[in-house]
Short mmCIF file of C-alpha atoms in Angstrom, two decimals:
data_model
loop_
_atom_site.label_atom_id
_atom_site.label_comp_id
_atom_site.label_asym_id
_atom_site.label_seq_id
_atom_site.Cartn_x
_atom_site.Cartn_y
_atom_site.Cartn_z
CA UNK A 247 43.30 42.75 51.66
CA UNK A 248 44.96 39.52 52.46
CA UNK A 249 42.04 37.15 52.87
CA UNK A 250 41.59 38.89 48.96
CA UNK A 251 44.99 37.68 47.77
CA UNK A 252 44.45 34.45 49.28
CA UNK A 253 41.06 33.81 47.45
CA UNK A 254 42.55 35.07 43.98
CA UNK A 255 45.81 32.95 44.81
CA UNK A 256 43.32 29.87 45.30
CA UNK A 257 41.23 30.57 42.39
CA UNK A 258 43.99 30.65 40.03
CA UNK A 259 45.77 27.58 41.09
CA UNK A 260 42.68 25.86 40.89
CA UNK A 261 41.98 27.33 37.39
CA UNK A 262 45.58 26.05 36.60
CA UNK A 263 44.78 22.73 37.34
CA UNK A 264 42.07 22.08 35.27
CA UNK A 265 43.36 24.46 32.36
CA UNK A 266 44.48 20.73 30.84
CA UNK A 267 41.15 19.50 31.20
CA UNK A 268 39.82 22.40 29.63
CA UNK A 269 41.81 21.24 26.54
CA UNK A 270 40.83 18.22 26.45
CA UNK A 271 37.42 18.46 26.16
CA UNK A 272 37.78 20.96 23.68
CA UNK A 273 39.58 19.02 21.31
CA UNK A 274 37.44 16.00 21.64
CA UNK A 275 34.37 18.00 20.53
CA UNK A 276 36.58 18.87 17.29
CA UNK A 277 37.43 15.03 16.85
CA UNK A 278 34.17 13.08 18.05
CA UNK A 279 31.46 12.95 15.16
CA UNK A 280 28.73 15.12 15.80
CA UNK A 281 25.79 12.90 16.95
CA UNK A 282 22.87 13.14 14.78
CA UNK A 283 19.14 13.87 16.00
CA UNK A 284 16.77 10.74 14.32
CA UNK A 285 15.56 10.86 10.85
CA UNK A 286 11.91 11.36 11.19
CA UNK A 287 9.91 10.65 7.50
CA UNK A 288 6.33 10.76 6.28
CA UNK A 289 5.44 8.24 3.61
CA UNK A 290 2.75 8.54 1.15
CA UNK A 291 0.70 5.95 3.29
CA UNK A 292 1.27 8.30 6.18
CA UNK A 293 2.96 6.00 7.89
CA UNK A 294 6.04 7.61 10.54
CA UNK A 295 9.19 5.92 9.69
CA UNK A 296 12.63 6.39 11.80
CA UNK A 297 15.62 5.60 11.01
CA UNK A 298 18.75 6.36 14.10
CA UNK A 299 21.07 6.82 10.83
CA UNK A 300 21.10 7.38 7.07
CA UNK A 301 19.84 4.06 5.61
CA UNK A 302 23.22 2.22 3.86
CA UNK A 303 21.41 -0.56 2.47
CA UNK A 304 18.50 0.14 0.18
CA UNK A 305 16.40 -2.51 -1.41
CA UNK A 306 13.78 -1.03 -3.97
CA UNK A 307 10.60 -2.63 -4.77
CA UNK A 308 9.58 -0.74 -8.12
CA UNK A 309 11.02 0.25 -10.87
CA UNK A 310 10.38 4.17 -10.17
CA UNK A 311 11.66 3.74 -6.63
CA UNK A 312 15.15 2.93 -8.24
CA UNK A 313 14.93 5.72 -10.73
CA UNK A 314 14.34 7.87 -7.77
CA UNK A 315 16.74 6.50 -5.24
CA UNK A 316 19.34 7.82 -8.17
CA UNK A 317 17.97 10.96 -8.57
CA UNK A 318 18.04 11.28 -4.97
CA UNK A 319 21.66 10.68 -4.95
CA UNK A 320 21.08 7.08 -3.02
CA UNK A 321 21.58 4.91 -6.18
CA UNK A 322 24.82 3.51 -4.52
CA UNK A 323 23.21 2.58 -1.49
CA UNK A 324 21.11 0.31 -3.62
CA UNK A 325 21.81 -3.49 -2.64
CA UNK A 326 18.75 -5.36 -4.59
CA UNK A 327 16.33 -4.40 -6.92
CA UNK A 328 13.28 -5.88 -8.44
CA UNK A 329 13.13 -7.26 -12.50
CA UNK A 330 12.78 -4.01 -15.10
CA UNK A 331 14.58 -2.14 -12.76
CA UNK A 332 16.93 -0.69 -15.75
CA UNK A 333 17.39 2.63 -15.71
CA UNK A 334 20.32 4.47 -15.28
CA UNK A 335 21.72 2.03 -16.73
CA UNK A 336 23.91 1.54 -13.17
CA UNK A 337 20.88 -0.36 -11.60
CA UNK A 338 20.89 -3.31 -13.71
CA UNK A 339 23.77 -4.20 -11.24
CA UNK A 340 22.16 -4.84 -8.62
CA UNK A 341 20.63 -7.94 -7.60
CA UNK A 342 16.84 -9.07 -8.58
CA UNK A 343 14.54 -9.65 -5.60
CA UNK A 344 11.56 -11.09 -7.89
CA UNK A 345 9.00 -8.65 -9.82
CA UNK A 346 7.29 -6.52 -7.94
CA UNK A 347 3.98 -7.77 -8.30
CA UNK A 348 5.69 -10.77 -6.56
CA UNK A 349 8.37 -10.58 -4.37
CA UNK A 350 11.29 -12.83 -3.39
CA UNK A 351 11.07 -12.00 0.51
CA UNK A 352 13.65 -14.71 1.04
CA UNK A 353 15.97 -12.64 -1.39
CA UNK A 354 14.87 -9.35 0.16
CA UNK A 355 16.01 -10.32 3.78
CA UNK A 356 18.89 -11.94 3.12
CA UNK A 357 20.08 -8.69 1.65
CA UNK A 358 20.01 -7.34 5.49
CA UNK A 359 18.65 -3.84 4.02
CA UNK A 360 17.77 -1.16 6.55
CA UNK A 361 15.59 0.34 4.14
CA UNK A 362 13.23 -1.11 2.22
CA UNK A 363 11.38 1.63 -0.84
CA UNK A 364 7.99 -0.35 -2.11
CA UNK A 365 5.46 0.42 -4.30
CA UNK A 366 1.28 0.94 -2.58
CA UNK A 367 -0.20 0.00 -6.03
CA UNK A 368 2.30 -2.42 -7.85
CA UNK A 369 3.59 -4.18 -4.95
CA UNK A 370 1.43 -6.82 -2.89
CA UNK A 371 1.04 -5.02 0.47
CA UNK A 372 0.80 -8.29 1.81
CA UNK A 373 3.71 -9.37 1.07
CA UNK A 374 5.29 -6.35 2.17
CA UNK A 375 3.50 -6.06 5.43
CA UNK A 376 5.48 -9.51 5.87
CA UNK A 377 8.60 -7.60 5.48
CA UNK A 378 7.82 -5.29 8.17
CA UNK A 379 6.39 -8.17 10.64
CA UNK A 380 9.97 -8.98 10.06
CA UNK A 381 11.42 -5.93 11.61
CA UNK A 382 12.58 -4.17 8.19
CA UNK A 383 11.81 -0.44 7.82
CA UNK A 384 9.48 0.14 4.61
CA UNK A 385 8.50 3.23 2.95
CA UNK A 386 5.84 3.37 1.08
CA UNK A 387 5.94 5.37 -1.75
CA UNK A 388 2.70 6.26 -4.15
CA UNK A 389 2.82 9.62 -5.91
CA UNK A 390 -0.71 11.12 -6.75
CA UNK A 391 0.78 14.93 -8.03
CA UNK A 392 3.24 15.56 -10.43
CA UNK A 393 4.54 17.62 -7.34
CA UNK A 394 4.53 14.62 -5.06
CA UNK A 395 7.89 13.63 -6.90
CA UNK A 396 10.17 16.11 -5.98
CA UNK A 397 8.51 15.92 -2.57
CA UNK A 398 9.89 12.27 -2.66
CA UNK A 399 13.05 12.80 -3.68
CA UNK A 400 13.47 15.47 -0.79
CA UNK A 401 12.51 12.63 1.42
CA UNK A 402 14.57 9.74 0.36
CA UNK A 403 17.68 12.26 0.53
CA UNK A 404 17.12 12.34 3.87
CA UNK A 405 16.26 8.72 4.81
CA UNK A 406 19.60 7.77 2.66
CA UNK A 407 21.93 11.19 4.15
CA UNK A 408 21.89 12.44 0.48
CA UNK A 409 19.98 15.50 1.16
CA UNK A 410 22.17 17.92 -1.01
CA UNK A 411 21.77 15.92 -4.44
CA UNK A 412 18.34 15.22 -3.31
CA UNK A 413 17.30 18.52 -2.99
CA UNK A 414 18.97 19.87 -5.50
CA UNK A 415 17.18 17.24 -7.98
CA UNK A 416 13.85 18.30 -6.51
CA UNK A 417 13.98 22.08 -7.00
CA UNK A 418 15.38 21.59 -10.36
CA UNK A 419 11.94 19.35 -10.88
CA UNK A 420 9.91 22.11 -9.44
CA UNK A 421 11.49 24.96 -11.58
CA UNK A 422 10.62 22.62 -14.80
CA UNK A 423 7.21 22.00 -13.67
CA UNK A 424 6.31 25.50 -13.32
CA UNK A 425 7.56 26.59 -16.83
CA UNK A 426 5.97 23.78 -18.37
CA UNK A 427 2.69 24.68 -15.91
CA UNK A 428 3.17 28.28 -17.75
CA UNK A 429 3.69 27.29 -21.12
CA UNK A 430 0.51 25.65 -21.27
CA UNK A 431 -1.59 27.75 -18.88
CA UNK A 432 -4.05 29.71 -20.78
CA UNK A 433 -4.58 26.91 -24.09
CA UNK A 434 -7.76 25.55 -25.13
CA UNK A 435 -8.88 22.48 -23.24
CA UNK A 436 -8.89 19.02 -24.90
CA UNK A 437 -10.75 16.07 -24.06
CA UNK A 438 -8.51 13.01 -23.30
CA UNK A 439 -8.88 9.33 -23.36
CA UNK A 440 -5.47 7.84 -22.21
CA UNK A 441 -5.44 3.96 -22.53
CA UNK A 442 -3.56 1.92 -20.57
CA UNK A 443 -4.32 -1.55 -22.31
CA UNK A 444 -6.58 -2.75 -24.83
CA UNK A 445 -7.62 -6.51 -23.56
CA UNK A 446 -9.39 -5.49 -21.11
CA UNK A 447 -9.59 -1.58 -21.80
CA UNK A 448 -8.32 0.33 -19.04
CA UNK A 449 -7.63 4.18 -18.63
CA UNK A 450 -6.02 6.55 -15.79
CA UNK A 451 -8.88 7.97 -13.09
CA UNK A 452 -8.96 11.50 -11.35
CA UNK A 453 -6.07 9.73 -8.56
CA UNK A 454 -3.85 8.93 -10.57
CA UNK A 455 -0.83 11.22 -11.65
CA UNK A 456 -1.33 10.85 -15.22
CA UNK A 457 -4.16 12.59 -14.59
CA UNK A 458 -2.57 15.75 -13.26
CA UNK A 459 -0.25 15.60 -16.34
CA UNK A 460 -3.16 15.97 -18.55
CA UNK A 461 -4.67 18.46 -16.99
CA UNK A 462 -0.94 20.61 -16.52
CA UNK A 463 -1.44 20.13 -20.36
CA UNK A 464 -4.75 22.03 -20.78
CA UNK A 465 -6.45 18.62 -21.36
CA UNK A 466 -9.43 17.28 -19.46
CA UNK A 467 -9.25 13.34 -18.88
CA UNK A 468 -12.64 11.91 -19.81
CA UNK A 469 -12.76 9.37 -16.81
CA UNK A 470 -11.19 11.84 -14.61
CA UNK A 471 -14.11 11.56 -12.35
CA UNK A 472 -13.42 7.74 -11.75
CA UNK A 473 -11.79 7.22 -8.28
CA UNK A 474 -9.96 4.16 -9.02
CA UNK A 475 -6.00 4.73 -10.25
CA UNK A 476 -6.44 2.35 -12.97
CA UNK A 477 -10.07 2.14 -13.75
CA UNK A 478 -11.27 -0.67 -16.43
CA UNK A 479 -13.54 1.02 -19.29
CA UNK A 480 -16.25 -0.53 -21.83
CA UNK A 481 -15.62 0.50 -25.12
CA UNK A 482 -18.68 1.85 -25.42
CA UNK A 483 -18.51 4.38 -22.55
CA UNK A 484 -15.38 5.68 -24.78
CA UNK A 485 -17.36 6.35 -27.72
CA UNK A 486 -20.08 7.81 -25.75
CA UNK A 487 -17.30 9.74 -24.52
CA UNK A 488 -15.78 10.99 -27.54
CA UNK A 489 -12.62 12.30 -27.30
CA UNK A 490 -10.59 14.63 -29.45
CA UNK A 491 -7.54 12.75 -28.47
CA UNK A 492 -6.42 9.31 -27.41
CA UNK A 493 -3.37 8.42 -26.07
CA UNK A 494 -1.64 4.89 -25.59
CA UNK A 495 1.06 3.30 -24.10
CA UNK A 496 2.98 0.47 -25.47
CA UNK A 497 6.43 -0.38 -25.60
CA UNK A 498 6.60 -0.24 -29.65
CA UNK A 499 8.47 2.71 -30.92
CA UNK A 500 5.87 3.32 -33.65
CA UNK A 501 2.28 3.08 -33.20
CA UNK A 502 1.17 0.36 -31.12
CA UNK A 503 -1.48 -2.18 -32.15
CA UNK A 504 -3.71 -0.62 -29.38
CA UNK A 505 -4.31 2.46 -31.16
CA UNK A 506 -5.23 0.69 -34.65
CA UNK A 507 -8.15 -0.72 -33.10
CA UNK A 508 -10.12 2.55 -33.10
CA UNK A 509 -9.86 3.14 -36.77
CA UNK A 510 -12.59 1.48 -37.49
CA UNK A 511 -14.67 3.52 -35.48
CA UNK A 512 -15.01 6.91 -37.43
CA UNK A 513 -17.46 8.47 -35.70
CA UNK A 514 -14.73 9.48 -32.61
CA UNK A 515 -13.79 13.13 -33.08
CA UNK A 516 -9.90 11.75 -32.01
CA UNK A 517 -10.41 9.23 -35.15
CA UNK A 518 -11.71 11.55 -37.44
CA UNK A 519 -8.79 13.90 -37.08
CA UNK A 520 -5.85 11.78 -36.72
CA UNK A 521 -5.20 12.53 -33.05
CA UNK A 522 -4.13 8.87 -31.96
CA UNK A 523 -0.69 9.31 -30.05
CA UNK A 524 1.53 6.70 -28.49
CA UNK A 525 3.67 7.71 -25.78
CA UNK A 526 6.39 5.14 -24.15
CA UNK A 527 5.60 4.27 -20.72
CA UNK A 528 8.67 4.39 -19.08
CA UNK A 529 8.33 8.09 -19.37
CA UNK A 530 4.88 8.48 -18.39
CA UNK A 531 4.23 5.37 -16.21
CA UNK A 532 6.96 5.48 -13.75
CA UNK A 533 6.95 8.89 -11.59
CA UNK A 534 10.38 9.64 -11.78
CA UNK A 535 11.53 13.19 -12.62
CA UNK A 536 11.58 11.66 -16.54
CA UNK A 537 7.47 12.31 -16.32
CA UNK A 538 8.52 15.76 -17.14
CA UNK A 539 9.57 14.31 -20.23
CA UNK A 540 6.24 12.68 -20.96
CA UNK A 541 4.75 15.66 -19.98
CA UNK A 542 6.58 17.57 -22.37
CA UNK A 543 5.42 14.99 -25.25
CA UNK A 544 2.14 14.84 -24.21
CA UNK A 545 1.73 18.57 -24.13
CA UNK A 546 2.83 18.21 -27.70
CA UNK A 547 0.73 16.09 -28.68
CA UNK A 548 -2.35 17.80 -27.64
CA UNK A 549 -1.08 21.35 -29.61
CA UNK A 550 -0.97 19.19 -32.39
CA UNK A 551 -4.81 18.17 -31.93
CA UNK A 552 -5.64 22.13 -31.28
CA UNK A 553 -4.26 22.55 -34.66
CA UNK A 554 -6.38 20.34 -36.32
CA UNK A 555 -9.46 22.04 -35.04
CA UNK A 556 -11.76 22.97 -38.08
CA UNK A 557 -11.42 26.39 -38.58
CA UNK A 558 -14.61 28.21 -37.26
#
């Protein structure tokens, strides 16, 4: 009994003393920052990028890579920004780092970013392979699926710590998608020539996401079998073709010159029936969650040619 007492006398002055210590360390876990596990990303190159912490100074390469770096929720991360780079309207403030088909490195690194967003098919990957010799972290973004753009703003939410907006902007992009994937599920299929410019002629191929908005549309692209994004076209092969619609870009707000030059040739079914649409290419060019709103037009545009179907 008393070698008992003695080891429970022992035991609590020895839990006594470090009772303070116990405190201690408890409140310090309440007061020290959590410490956070590495940000681990997948660009659409398939490149692994890390980042120890949420990027705080973002330099975008594109256009679309600043449209999405606000969607994300990362827009005021955003330290430089190349020429066009105007919508929201908030990202005209940042600096200009060039165009991105050519690139002010110079500019780009004296910006210190620890993130760098560019562009596979606009930007010159030689240029931006520089950047990375240089120790900068890229991501490389290039969206192929209408769905590959919420999947991007998921991921530069997390690269920039701005995962709630960022996910939030994504699911509300996926929830539009669908309904607009419903709306148009079970309509007649049109053929589509989409022209991207007129001297020389080029159109979208099977890669490229314009593609996949046609088709959500119940249209089939003509040169969807092409593998190249951006495919140029003889005039000829578009007339062989012959679409019931065609659909150009331009930056006019009526119809653009590049559409009067088919009116001469009558013998297209799109000519013969008035089917010659314009849509504005920041809404359809850039894959930003505004696509939906091309998609929406376009979609129109092709119940409009289903209308003008001879009656059978």
């Amino acid at each position: 009994m008393a070698d008992a007492t003695r080891f429970r006398t022992v035991r609590l002055k020895f839990g006594m003393k470090l009772f303070p210590w116990a405190i201690l360390a408890t409140l310090l876990a309440f007061l020290l920052p959590p410490a956070r596990a590495e940000i681990v990303v997948k660009d659409d190159s398939g490149r692994e990028l890390r980042l120890s912490e949420p990027a705080r100074r973002i330099v975008a390469l594109a256009p679309n890579a600043v449209e999405n770096l606000f969607a994300a929720g990362a827009g005021g991360k955003l330290v430089g920004a190349v020429d066009y780079s105007d919508y929201p309207p908030e990202a005209g403030k940042a600096p200009r780092v060039g165009g991105y088909a050519r690139l002010d490195l110079e500019a780009i690194v004296a910006l210190k970013p620890d993130l760098v967003v560019a562009w596979e098919s606009g930007n010159d990957m030689k240029q931006v392979d520089k950047l990375r010799a240089l120790g900068l972290n890229i991501y490389i973004s290039q969206p192929q699926r209408m769905a590959d753009v919420a999947d991007e703003l998921e991921r530069l939410g997390r690269l920039a710590g701005t995962e709630r907006i960022a996910n939030a902007a994504a699911q509300g992009f996926r929830q539009r998608l669908e309904g607009l994937r419903a709306a148009n599920a079970d309509k007649p299929r049109v053929r589509v020539f989409f022209q991207l410019g007129g001297a020389p002629l080029m159109t979208v191929g099977g890669p490229q996401v314009i593609s996949s908005v046609i088709a959500l549309c119940g249209g089939v692209n003509v040169f969807g079998h092409l593998d190249q994004l951006a495919p140029t076209v003889g005039r000829e092969a578009v007339l062989e073709a012959d679409p019931e619609t065609i659909i150009a870009t331009g930056m006019e707000v009526a119809r653009p010159e590049a559409l009067r030059v088919w009116d001469k040739w009558t013998r297209l079914t799109a000519v013969r029936r008035g089917n010659l649409f314009h849509i504005h290419p920041d809404i359809m060019l850039r894959h930003t969650p505004r696509l939906l709103d091309g998609a929406e037009k376009l979609c129109a545009q092709l119940d409009v040619a289903r209308d003008r179907r001879p009656a059978q």
